[in-house]
CSV table of C-alpha atoms in Angstrom, one decimal:
chain,number,residue,atom,x,y,z
Q,1,MET,CA,-0.2,0.0,0.1
Q,2,LYS,CA,1.5,3.5,-1.1
Q,3,SER,CA,0.2,6.6,-1.3
Q,4,ILE,CA,-0.5,8.6,-4.9
Q,5,ASN,CA,2.3,11.3,-4.9
Q,6,LEU,CA,0.5,13.9,-7.8
Q,7,ALA,CA,3.6,15.8,-8.2
Q,8,GLU,CA,5.7,13.2,-8.6
Q,9,LYS,CA,3.6,11.0,-11.0
Q,10,LEU,CA,3.5,14.6,-13.4
Q,11,GLU,CA,7.5,14.8,-13.2
Q,12,THR,CA,7.4,11.5,-15.2
Q,13,PHE,CA,6.4,13.0,-18.5
Q,14,SER,CA,6.1,16.2,-20.3
Q,15,GLU,CA,3.6,15.9,-23.0
Q,16,HIS,CA,0.7,18.1,-22.8
Q,17,TYR,CA,-2.7,17.5,-22.8
Q,18,LYS,CA,-1.9,13.3,-22.8
Q,19,PRO,CA,-3.3,12.2,-19.5
Q,20,ARG,CA,-1.6,9.8,-17.1
Q,21,THR,CA,-3.6,7.0,-15.3
Q,22,VAL,CA,-2.5,7.3,-11.5
Q,23,GLY,CA,-5.5,5.2,-10.1
Q,24,GLN,CA,-8.9,4.2,-10.3
Q,25,PHE,CA,-11.8,4.6,-8.2
Q,26,ASN,CA,-15.5,3.3,-8.6
Q,27,GLY,CA,-15.3,2.6,-12.7
Q,28,HIS,CA,-13.2,5.9,-12.9
Q,29,ASP,CA,-9.8,6.5,-14.0
Q,30,LEU,CA,-8.3,9.3,-11.7
Q,31,MET,CA,-5.7,10.9,-14.6
Q,32,VAL,CA,-2.9,13.7,-14.2
Q,33,VAL,CA,-2.6,15.9,-17.5
Q,34,LYS,CA,-0.2,18.5,-18.3
Q,35,VAL,CA,-1.8,21.5,-20.2
Q,36,LYS,CA,-0.7,24.2,-22.5
Q,37,GLY,CA,-2.3,26.4,-25.3
Q,38,PRO,CA,-6.2,25.5,-26.0
Q,39,PHE,CA,-7.7,21.6,-26.4
Q,40,ASN,CA,-10.8,21.5,-28.3
Q,41,TRP,CA,-14.0,22.3,-28.0
Q,42,HIS,CA,-16.0,19.0,-27.1
Q,43,LYS,CA,-18.5,17.7,-24.4
Q,44,HIS,CA,-19.3,13.9,-23.1
Q,45,ASP,CA,-22.8,13.1,-23.6
Q,46,ASP,CA,-22.5,10.4,-20.4
Q,47,THR,CA,-20.4,11.9,-18.0
Q,48,ASP,CA,-19.6,14.9,-15.9
Q,49,ASP,CA,-15.8,16.4,-16.6
Q,50,PHE,CA,-14.0,16.9,-13.1
Q,51,PHE,CA,-11.2,19.3,-13.0
Q,52,LEU,CA,-9.0,19.8,-10.1
Q,53,VAL,CA,-6.0,22.6,-10.5
Q,54,LEU,CA,-3.2,21.1,-8.9
Q,55,LYS,CA,-0.2,23.9,-10.4
Q,56,GLY,CA,-0.9,26.9,-12.9
Q,57,GLU,CA,-4.0,28.4,-14.0
Q,58,LEU,CA,-6.6,26.5,-16.3
Q,59,THR,CA,-9.5,28.2,-18.0
Q,60,ILE,CA,-12.8,26.6,-19.0
Q,61,LEU,CA,-14.2,27.9,-22.1
Q,62,LEU,CA,-18.4,27.7,-21.7
Q,63,ARG,CA,-20.2,28.4,-24.7
Q,64,ASP,CA,-22.5,31.5,-22.5
Q,65,GLY,CA,-18.9,32.1,-20.3
Q,66,SER,CA,-15.8,30.5,-18.9
Q,67,VAL,CA,-14.4,29.7,-15.3
Q,68,THR,CA,-10.4,29.9,-14.4
Q,69,LEU,CA,-9.4,27.9,-12.0
Q,70,LYS,CA,-6.1,28.2,-9.8
Q,71,PRO,CA,-4.1,25.8,-7.5
Q,72,GLY,CA,-6.5,24.4,-5.1
Q,73,GLU,CA,-10.2,25.1,-6.9
Q,74,MET,CA,-12.1,22.3,-9.2
Q,75,TYR,CA,-15.1,22.5,-11.5
Q,76,VAL,CA,-17.5,20.0,-13.0
Q,77,VAL,CA,-18.9,20.3,-16.8
Q,78,PRO,CA,-21.9,19.1,-16.6
Q,79,LYS,CA,-23.0,16.2,-18.8
Q,80,GLY,CA,-23.7,17.6,-22.4
Q,81,VAL,CA,-21.9,20.9,-21.6
Q,82,GLU,CA,-19.8,21.8,-24.6
Q,83,HIS,CA,-16.2,23.4,-23.5
Q,84,CYS,CA,-12.7,23.9,-23.9
Q,85,PRO,CA,-10.2,23.6,-21.9
Q,86,VAL,CA,-7.2,26.8,-22.5
Q,87,ALA,CA,-4.1,27.4,-20.4
Q,88,GLU,CA,-1.7,29.9,-21.5
Q,89,GLU,CA,1.2,28.8,-19.6
Q,90,GLU,CA,1.6,25.2,-18.4
Q,91,ALA,CA,-1.0,23.9,-16.0
Q,92,HIS,CA,-1.5,20.4,-14.2
Q,93,ILE,CA,-4.5,19.1,-13.5
Q,94,LEU,CA,-6.4,16.1,-11.8
Q,95,LEU,CA,-9.1,15.2,-14.0
Q,96,ILE,CA,-11.5,12.2,-13.0
Q,97,GLU,CA,-13.7,10.3,-15.7
Q,98,PRO,CA,-15.2,7.0,-16.5
Q,99,GLN,CA,-13.0,4.4,-17.4
Q,100,GLY,CA,-12.7,4.4,-21.4
Q,101,THR,CA,-13.7,8.0,-21.8
Q,102,PRO,CA,-12.2,9.6,-24.7
Q,103,ASN,CA,-10.9,12.9,-24.0
Q,104,THR,CA,-11.4,14.7,-26.5
Q,105,GLY,CA,-15.6,13.5,-26.6
Q,106,ASN,CA,-14.3,11.2,-29.6
Q,107,VAL,CA,-12.8,7.8,-29.8
Q,108,ALA,CA,-11.4,8.5,-33.3
Q,109,THR,CA,-9.1,11.4,-31.5
Q,110,ALA,CA,-8.8,10.6,-27.8
Q,111,ALA,CA,-5.4,10.1,-26.4
Q,112,ALA,CA,-4.6,6.6,-25.6
Q,113,LYS,CA,-5.0,5.6,-22.0
Q,114,VAL,CA,-1.5,5.2,-20.4
Q,115,VAL,CA,-0.7,4.0,-16.9
Q,116,ILE,CA,1.9,5.1,-14.8
S,1,MET,CA,-20.3,29.4,-13.3
S,2,LYS,CA,-17.7,29.5,-10.3
S,3,SER,CA,-14.6,27.4,-9.6
S,4,ILE,CA,-15.1,25.7,-6.5
S,5,ASN,CA,-11.9,27.0,-3.7
S,6,LEU,CA,-11.3,24.4,-1.7
S,7,ALA,CA,-9.4,26.3,1.3
S,8,GLU,CA,-12.1,29.1,1.1
S,9,LYS,CA,-14.5,26.3,1.3
S,10,LEU,CA,-12.8,24.7,4.7
S,11,GLU,CA,-12.5,28.2,6.3
S,12,THR,CA,-16.0,28.2,6.7
S,13,PHE,CA,-16.2,25.5,9.5
S,14,SER,CA,-14.0,24.3,12.4
S,15,GLU,CA,-15.4,20.7,13.1
S,16,HIS,CA,-13.5,17.6,12.4
S,17,TYR,CA,-15.0,14.6,11.0
S,18,LYS,CA,-18.1,16.6,9.7
S,19,PRO,CA,-17.5,16.2,6.3
S,20,ARG,CA,-19.4,19.2,3.7
S,21,THR,CA,-20.5,18.6,0.4
S,22,VAL,CA,-19.1,21.2,-2.5
S,23,GLY,CA,-20.1,19.9,-5.6
S,24,GLN,CA,-21.5,16.8,-7.3
S,25,PHE,CA,-19.9,14.7,-9.9
S,26,ASN,CA,-21.3,11.4,-11.9
S,27,GLY,CA,-23.2,10.3,-8.9
S,28,HIS,CA,-20.8,11.5,-6.4
S,29,ASP,CA,-20.5,13.9,-3.7
S,30,LEU,CA,-17.3,16.0,-4.0
S,31,MET,CA,-16.5,16.8,0.0
S,32,VAL,CA,-13.8,18.4,1.8
S,33,VAL,CA,-13.6,17.5,5.5
S,34,LYS,CA,-11.3,18.7,9.0
S,35,VAL,CA,-9.9,15.7,10.7
S,36,LYS,CA,-7.7,15.5,13.8
S,37,GLY,CA,-7.4,12.5,15.9
S,38,PRO,CA,-8.2,8.9,15.2
S,39,PHE,CA,-11.8,8.2,13.5
S,40,ASN,CA,-13.5,4.5,14.1
S,41,TRP,CA,-12.4,1.5,12.3
S,42,HIS,CA,-15.2,1.1,9.4
S,43,LYS,CA,-16.2,0.1,5.9
S,44,HIS,CA,-18.2,0.5,2.5
S,45,ASP,CA,-19.1,-2.6,1.0
S,46,ASP,CA,-20.3,-0.9,-2.2
S,47,THR,CA,-18.0,1.8,-2.6
S,48,ASP,CA,-14.5,2.7,-3.0
S,49,ASP,CA,-13.1,5.4,-0.6
S,50,PHE,CA,-11.3,8.4,-2.2
S,51,PHE,CA,-8.7,10.2,-0.2
S,52,LEU,CA,-6.7,13.5,-1.6
S,53,VAL,CA,-4.7,15.2,1.4
S,54,LEU,CA,-5.1,19.1,0.6
S,55,LYS,CA,-3.4,20.1,4.0
S,56,GLY,CA,-1.4,18.3,7.1
S,57,GLU,CA,-1.0,14.9,6.8
S,58,LEU,CA,-3.3,11.8,7.0
S,59,THR,CA,-2.7,8.0,8.1
S,60,ILE,CA,-5.0,5.3,7.3
S,61,LEU,CA,-4.4,2.5,9.1
S,62,LEU,CA,-5.7,-0.7,7.4
S,63,ARG,CA,-5.7,-4.3,8.7
S,64,ASP,CA,-2.6,-5.3,7.3
S,65,GLY,CA,-0.7,-1.7,7.0
S,66,SER,CA,-0.8,1.7,6.6
S,67,VAL,CA,-0.5,4.5,4.2
S,68,THR,CA,0.3,7.9,5.2
S,69,LEU,CA,-0.5,10.7,3.0
S,70,LYS,CA,0.8,14.5,2.3
S,71,PRO,CA,-0.5,17.8,0.7
S,72,GLY,CA,-1.0,16.5,-2.7
S,73,GLU,CA,-1.0,12.6,-2.3
S,74,MET,CA,-4.1,10.7,-2.2
S,75,TYR,CA,-4.9,7.2,-1.9
S,76,VAL,CA,-8.4,4.6,-2.4
S,77,VAL,CA,-9.3,2.2,-0.1
S,78,PRO,CA,-11.3,-0.3,-2.2
S,79,LYS,CA,-14.4,-1.2,-1.1
S,80,GLY,CA,-15.0,-3.4,1.6
S,81,VAL,CA,-11.4,-3.2,3.4
S,82,GLU,CA,-11.5,-2.0,6.9
S,83,HIS,CA,-9.8,1.3,7.8
S,84,CYS,CA,-9.4,4.0,10.4
S,85,PRO,CA,-8.3,7.7,9.1
S,86,VAL,CA,-6.0,9.2,11.9
S,87,ALA,CA,-4.5,12.4,12.1
S,88,GLU,CA,-1.8,13.6,14.7
S,89,GLU,CA,-2.6,17.2,14.0
S,90,GLU,CA,-5.1,19.0,11.7
S,91,ALA,CA,-5.8,18.0,8.2
S,92,HIS,CA,-7.5,19.3,5.4
S,93,ILE,CA,-9.0,16.4,2.7
S,94,LEU,CA,-10.8,16.0,-0.4
S,95,LEU,CA,-13.6,13.1,0.0
S,96,ILE,CA,-15.3,11.7,-3.0
S,97,GLU,CA,-18.1,9.4,-2.2
S,98,PRO,CA,-21.4,7.6,-4.0
S,99,GLN,CA,-24.3,10.3,-3.1
S,100,GLY,CA,-25.7,8.9,0.5
S,101,THR,CA,-22.4,7.2,1.4
S,102,PRO,CA,-22.2,7.1,5.1
S,103,ASN,CA,-19.3,8.6,6.0
S,104,THR,CA,-18.6,5.6,9.1
S,105,GLY,CA,-19.9,2.5,6.7
S,106,ASN,CA,-23.0,2.6,9.4
S,107,VAL,CA,-25.9,5.0,8.6
S,108,ALA,CA,-27.1,5.0,12.5
S,109,THR,CA,-23.7,7.1,13.2
S,110,ALA,CA,-22.8,8.3,10.1
S,111,ALA,CA,-21.8,12.6,10.0
S,112,ALA,CA,-25.4,14.6,8.0
S,113,LYS,CA,-24.8,15.5,4.6
S,114,VAL,CA,-24.7,19.4,5.1
S,115,VAL,CA,-23.8,21.2,1.4
S,116,ILE,CA,-21.9,24.5,1.5
């Protein structure tokens, strides 16, 4: 039995928008991701989208506004709601999604699942 | 649309082992809790138990060992596994549990759900 140190996990890779799975919880993947620049507009029809900022700053654009998250701040994008994450500088994020959820909302363009 | 600032939510109360619900995600409650001293031995037959330490240090005793978490470290106690959280000094934790899960594993002794 060992704790999962999120900062240590984040030190093991450098790519942006390529989540790493660091644990499982009730059928969900617990993932860390480094982000920089804009992602793409997408939605998940069947799952809410959980974001907790660990380092840096993340803005989540929504069709009717936006929300900016600093370290220790979280936001849940409800299922079916279009959103586009954007980070001016590199930011580190904890994501939680049901196992198998494509990060882009589309299996054809999604990042592969990588467990570390 | 507003971010959920975990530290600000934690500043609004002082009791230990009385989780506050700060958001919802896929049928789960996102909760912050202040802990100090030992909790009780318990298990959840139907849900894994998610702990992420935000401040301080938390030890989770298990029947066959223990795991100690510092800020930025998380651990998931698998469903059905007996555990007892202990904190020598006050610690602040993010918990995620299916809505309606009794924090003690027993509805008779569980803390009431409080949304902030």
